Coordinates of N, CA and C in Angstrom, one line a residue:
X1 N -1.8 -23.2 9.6 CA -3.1 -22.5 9.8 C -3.0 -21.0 10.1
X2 N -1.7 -20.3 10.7 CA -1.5 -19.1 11.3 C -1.3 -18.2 9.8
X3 N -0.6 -18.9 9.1 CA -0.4 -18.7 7.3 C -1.8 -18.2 6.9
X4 N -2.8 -18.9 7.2 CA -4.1 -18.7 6.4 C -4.4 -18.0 7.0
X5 N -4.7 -17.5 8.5 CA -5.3 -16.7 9.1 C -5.0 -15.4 8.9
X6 N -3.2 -15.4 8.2 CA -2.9 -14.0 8.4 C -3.0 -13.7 6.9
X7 N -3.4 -14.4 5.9 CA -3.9 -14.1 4.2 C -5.0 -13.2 5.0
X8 N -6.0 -14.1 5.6 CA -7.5 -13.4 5.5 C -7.1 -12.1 6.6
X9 N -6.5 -11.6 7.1 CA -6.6 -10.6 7.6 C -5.6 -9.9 7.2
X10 N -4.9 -10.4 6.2 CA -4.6 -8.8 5.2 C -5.6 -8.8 4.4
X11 N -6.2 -9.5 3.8 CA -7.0 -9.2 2.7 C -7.8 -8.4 3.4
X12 N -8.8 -8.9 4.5 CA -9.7 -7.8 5.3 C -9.2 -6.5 5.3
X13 N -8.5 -6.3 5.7 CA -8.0 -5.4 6.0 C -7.5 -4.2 4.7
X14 N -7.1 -4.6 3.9 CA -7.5 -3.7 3.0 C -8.7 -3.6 1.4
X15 N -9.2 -4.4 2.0 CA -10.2 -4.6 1.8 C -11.6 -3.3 1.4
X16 N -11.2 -3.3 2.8 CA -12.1 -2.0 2.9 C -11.7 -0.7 1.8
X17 N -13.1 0.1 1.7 CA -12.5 1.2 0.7 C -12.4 2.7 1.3
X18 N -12.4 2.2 2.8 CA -12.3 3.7 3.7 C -10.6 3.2 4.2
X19 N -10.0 3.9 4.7 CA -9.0 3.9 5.4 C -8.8 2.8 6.7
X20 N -8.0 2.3 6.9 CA -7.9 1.2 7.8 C -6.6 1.0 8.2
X21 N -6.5 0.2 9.2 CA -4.9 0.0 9.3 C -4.1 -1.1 8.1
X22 N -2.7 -0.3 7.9 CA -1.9 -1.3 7.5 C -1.8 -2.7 7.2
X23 N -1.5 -3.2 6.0 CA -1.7 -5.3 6.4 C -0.5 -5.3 6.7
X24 N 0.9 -4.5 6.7 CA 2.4 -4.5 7.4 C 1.9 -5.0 9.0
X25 N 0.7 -4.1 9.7 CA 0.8 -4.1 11.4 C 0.2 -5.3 11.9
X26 N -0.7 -5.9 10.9 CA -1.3 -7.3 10.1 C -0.4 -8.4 10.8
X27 N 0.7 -7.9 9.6 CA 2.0 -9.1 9.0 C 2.9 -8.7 10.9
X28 N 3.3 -7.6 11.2 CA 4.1 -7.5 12.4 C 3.0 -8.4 13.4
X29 N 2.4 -8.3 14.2 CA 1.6 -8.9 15.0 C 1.4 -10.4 14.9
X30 N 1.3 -11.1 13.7 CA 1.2 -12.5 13.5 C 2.8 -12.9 14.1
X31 N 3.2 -12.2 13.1 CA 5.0 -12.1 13.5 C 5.7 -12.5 14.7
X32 N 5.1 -11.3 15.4 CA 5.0 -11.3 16.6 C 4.8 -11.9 18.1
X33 N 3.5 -12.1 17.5 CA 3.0 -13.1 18.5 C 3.0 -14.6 18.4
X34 N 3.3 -14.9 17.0 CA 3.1 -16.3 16.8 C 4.9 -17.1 16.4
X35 N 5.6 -16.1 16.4 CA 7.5 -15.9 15.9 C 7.3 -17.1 14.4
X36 N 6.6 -16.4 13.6 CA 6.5 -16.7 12.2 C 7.4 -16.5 11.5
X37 N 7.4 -17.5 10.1 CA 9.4 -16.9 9.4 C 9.2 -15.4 8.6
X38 N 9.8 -14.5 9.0 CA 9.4 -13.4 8.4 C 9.5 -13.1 6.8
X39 N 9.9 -14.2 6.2 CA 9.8 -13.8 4.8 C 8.2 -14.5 4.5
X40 N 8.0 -15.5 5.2 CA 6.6 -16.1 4.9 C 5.4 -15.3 5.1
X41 N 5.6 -14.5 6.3 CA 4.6 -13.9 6.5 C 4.8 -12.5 6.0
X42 N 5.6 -11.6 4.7 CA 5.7 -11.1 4.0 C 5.0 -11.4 3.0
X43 N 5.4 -12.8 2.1 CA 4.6 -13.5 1.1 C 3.3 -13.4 0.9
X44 N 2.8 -14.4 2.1 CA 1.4 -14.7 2.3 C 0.7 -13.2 2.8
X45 N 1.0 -12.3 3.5 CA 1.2 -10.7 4.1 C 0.5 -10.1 2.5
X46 N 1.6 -9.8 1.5 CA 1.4 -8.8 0.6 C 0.5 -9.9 -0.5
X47 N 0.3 -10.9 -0.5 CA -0.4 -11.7 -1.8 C -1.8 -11.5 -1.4
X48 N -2.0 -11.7 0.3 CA -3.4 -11.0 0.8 C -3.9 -9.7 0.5
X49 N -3.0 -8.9 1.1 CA -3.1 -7.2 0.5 C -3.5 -7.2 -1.4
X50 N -2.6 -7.6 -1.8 CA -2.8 -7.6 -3.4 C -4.1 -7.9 -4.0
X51 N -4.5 -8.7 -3.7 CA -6.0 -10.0 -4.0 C -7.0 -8.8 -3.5
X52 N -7.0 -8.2 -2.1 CA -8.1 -7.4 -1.8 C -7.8 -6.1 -2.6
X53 N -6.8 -5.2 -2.8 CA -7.1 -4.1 -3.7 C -7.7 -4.6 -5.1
X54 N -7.3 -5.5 -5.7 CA -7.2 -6.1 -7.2 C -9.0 -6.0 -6.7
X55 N -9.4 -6.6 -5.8 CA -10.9 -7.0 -5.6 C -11.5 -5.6 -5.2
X56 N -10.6 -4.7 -4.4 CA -11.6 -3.1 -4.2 C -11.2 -2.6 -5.8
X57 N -10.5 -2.9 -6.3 CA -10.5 -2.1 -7.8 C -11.6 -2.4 -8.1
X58 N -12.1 -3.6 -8.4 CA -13.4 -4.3 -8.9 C -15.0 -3.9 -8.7
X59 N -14.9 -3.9 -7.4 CA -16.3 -3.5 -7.2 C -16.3 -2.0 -6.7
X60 N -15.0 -1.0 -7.2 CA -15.3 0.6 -6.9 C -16.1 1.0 -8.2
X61 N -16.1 0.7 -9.7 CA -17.0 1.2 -10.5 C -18.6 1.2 -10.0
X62 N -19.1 -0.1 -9.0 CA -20.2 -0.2 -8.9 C -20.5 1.4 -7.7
X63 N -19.5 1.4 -7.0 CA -20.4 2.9 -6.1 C -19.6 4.1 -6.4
X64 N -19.9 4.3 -7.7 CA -19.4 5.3 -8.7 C -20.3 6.4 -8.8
X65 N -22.0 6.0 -9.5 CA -22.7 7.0 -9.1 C -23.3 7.4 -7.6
X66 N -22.9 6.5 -6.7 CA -23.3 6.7 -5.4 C -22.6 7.9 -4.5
X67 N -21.0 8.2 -5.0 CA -20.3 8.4 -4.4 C -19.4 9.8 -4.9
X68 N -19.7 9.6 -6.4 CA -19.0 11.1 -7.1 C -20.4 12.3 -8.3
X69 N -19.8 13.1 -7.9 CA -20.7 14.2 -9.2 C -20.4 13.7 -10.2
X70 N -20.8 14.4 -11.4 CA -20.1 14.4 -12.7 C -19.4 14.9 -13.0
X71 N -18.3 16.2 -12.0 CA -17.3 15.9 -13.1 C -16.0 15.5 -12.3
X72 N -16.3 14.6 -10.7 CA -15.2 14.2 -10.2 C -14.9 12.8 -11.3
X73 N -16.3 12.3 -11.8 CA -16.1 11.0 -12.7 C -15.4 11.6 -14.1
X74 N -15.7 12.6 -14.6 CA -14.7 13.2 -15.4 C -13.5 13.2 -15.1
X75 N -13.1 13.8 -14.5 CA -11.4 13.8 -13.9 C -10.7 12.4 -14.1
X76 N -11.6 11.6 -13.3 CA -11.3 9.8 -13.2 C -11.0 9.7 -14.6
X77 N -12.1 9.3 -15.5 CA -11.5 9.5 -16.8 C -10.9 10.0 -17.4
X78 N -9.9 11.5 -17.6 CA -8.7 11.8 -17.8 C -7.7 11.0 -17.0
X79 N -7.6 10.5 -15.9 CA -7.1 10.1 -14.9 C -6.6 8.6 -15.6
X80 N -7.7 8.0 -16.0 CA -7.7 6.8 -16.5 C -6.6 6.6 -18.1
X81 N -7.1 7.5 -18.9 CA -6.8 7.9 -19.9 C -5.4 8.2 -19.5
X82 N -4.7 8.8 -18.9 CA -3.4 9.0 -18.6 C -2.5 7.7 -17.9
X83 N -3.5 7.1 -17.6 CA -2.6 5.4 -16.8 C -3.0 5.0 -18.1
X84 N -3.4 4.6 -18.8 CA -3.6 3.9 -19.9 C -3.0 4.2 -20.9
X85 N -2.3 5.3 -21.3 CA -1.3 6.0 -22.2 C -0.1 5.4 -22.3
X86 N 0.4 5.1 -21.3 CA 2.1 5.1 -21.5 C 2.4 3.8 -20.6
X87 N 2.8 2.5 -20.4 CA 2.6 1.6 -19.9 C 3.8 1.4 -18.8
X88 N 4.8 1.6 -19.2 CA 5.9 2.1 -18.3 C 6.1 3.1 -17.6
X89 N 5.2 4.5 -17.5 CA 5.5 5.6 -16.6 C 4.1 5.1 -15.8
X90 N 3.0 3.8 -16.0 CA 2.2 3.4 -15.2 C 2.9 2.7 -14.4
X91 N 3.4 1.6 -14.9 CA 4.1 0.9 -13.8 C 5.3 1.8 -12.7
X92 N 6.4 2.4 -13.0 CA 6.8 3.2 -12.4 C 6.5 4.3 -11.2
X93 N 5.0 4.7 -11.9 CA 4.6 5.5 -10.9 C 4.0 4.8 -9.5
X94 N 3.2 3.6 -9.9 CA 3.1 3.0 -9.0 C 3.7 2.6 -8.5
X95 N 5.1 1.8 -9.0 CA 6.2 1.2 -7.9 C 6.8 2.5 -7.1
X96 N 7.0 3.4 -7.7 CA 7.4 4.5 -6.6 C 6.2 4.6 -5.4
X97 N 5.1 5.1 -5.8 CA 3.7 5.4 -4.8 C 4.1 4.3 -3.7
X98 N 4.1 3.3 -4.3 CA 4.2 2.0 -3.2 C 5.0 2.0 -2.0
X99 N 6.5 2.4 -2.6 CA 7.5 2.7 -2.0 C 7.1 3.9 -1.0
X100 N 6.2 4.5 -1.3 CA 6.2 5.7 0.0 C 5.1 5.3 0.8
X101 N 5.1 5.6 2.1 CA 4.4 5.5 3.4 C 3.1 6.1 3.2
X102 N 2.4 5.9 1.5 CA 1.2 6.4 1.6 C 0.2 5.1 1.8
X103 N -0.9 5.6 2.1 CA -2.0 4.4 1.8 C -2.2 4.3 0.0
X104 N -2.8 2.8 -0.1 CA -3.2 2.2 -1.3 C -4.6 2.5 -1.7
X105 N -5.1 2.8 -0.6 CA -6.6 3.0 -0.7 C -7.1 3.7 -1.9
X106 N -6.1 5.0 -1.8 CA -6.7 6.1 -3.3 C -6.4 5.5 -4.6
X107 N -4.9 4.9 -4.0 CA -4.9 4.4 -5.7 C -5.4 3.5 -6.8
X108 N -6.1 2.3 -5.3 CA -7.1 1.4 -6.5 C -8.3 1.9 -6.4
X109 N -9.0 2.9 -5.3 CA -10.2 3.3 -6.1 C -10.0 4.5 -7.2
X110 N -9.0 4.8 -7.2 CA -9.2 6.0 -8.3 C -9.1 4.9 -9.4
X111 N -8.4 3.7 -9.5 CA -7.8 3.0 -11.1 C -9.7 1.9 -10.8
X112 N -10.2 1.7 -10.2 CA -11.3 1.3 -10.1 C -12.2 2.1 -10.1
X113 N -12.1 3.6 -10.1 CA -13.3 4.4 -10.7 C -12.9 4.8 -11.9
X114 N -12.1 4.9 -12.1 CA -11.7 5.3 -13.6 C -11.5 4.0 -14.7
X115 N -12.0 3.1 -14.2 CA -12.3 2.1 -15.2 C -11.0 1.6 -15.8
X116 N -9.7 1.6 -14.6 CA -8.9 0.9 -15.4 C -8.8 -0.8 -15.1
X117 N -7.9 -1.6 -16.0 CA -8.2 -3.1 -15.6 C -7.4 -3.1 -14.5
X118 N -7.0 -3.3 -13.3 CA -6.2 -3.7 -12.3 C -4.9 -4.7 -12.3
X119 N -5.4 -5.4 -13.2 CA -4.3 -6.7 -13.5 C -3.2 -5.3 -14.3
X120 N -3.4 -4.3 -15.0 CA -2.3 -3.9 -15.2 C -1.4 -3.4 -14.3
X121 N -2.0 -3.4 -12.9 CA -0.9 -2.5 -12.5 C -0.5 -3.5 -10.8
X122 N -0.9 -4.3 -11.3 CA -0.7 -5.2 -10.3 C 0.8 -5.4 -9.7
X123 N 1.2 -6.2 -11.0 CA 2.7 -6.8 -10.7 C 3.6 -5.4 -10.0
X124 N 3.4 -4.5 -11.1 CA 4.2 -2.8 -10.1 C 3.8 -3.1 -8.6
X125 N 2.1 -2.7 -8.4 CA 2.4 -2.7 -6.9 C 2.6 -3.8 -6.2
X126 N 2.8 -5.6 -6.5 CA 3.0 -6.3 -6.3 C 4.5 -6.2 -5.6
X127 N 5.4 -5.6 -6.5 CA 7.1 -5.8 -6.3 C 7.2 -4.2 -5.4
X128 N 6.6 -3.2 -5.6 CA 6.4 -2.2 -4.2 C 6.0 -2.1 -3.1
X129 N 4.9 -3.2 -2.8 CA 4.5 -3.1 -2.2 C 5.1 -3.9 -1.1
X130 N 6.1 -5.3 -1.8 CA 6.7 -6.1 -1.4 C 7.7 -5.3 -0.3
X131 N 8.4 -4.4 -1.4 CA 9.5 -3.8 -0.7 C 9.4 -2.9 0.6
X132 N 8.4 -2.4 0.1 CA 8.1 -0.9 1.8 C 7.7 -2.0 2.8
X133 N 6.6 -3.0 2.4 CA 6.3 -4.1 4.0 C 7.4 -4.7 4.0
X134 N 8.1 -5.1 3.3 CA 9.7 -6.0 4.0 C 10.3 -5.0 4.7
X135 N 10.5 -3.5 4.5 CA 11.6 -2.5 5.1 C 10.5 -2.3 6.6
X136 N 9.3 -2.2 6.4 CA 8.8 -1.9 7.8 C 8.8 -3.3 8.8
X137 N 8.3 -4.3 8.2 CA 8.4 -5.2 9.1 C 9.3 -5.4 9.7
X138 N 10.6 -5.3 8.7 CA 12.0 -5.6 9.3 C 12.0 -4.7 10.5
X139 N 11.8 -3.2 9.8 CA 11.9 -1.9 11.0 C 11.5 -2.9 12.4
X140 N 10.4 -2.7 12.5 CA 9.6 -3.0 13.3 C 10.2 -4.7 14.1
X141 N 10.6 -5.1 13.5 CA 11.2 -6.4 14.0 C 12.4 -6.3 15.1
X142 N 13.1 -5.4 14.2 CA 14.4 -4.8 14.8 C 14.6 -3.9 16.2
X143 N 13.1 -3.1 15.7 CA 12.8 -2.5 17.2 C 12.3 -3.2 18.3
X144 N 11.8 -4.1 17.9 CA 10.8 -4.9 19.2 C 12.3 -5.8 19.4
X145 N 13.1 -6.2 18.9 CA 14.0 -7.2 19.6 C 15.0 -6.2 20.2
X146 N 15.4 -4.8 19.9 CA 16.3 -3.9 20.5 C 15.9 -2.9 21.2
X147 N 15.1 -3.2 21.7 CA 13.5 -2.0 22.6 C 14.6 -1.2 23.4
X148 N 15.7 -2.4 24.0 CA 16.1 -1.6 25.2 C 17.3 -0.7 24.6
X149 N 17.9 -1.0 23.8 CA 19.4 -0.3 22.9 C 18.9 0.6 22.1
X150 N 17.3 1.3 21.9 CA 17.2 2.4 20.9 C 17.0 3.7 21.8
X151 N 17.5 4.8 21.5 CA 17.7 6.0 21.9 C 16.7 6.7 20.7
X152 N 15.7 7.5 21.5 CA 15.1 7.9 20.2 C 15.3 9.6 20.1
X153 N 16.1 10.5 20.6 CA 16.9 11.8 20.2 C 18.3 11.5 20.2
X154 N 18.4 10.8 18.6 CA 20.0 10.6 18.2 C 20.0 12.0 17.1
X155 N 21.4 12.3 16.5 CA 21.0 13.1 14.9 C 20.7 12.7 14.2
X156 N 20.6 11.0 14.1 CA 20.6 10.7 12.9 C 18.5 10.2 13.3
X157 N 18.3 10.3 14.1 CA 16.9 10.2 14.5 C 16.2 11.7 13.9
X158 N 16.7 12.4 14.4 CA 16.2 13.9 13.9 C 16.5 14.2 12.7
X159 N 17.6 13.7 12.2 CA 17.7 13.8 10.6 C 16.8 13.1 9.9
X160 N 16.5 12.0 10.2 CA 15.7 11.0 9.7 C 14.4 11.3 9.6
X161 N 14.3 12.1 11.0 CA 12.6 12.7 10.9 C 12.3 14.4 9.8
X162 N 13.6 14.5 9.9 CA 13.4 15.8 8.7 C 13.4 15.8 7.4
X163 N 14.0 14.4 7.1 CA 14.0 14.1 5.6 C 12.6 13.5 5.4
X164 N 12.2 12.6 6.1 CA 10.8 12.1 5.5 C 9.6 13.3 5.8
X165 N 9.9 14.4 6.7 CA 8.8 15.4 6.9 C 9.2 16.2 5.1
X166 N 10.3 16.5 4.8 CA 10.4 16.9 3.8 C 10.0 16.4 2.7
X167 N 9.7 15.1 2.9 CA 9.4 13.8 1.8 C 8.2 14.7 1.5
X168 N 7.6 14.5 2.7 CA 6.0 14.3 3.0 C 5.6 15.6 2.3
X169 N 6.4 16.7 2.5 CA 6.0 17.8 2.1 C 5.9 18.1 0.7
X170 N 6.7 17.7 0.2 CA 7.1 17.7 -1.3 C 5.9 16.7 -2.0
X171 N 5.2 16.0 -1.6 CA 4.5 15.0 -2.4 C 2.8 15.6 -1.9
X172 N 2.9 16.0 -0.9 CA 1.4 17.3 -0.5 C 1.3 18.6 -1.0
X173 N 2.4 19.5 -1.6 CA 2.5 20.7 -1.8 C 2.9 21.0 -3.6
X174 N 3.5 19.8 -4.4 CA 3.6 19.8 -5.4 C 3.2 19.9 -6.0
X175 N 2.1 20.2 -7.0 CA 1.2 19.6 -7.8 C 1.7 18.9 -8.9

């Protein structure tokens, strides 16, 4: 029953087409509080998440003219036109995106305003999406069981936080 409960509150949860929390802090907290097997609640975790983007791709065409001018919906359609071009630098792009600590939110409404099918790009963010919530949950697993053994100004703490600020910057400042 705790399986089902935690489908429906990842799907909820990204669900939405505004910003929200994580279905990872979803998947940690069931985890958590209920000491679930953590590959299960990965599974059932990201197949919830998947199901609700696949479903925000769906109904973002409908608040299309509610929500953009004419020529942000232009753009979308170049946008669209460019994921629909090349089928392996689609998939790719998204398994990387996934991999990074961004939200999913832009990327199925931009491929649901731009009228692309969603099933294409599923399986990509299916197998990335897998991976970043398995490395955070884990994270996060690892810290709540080692709470008292982490020191958080190590070098390799401060290196760690300068490489992903540098991530961060490079994927905001690039065009």
């Amino acid at each position: 029953m705790l399986y089902v409960l935690l489908f429906f509150a990842a799907l909820l949860v990204d669900l939405l087409p505004f910003f929200g929390p994580p279905a990872w802090t979803v998947m940690m907290f069931f985890q958590l509080c209920y000491h679930l097997n953590i590959w299960c609640v990965l599974i059932v975790g990201v197949l919830g998440s998947a199901l609700s983007r696949y479903l925000l791709a769906l109904y973002m065409p409908y608040l299309d003219n509610k929500v953009l001018n004419k020529q942000k919906d232009e753009d979308l359609k170049f946008f669209g036109e460019k994921m629909n071009s090349n089928f392996w630098k689609t998939q790719t792009f998204v398994i990387f995106y996934t991999l990074l600590p961004l939200p999913s939110t832009p990327l199925f409404t931009v491929v649901g305003l731009s009228k692309i099918n969603p099933l294409r790009i599923i399986m990509a963010f299916l197998t990335g999406k897998f991976l970043s919530d398995a490395l955070m949950v884990h994270a996060v697993k690892f810290a709540a069981e080692n709470v008292r053994n982490l020191h958080a100004l190590t070098w390799k703490s401060i290196s760690g936080i300068m490489v992903g600020l540098l991530i961060l910057l490079v994927i905001l400042f690039i065009d």
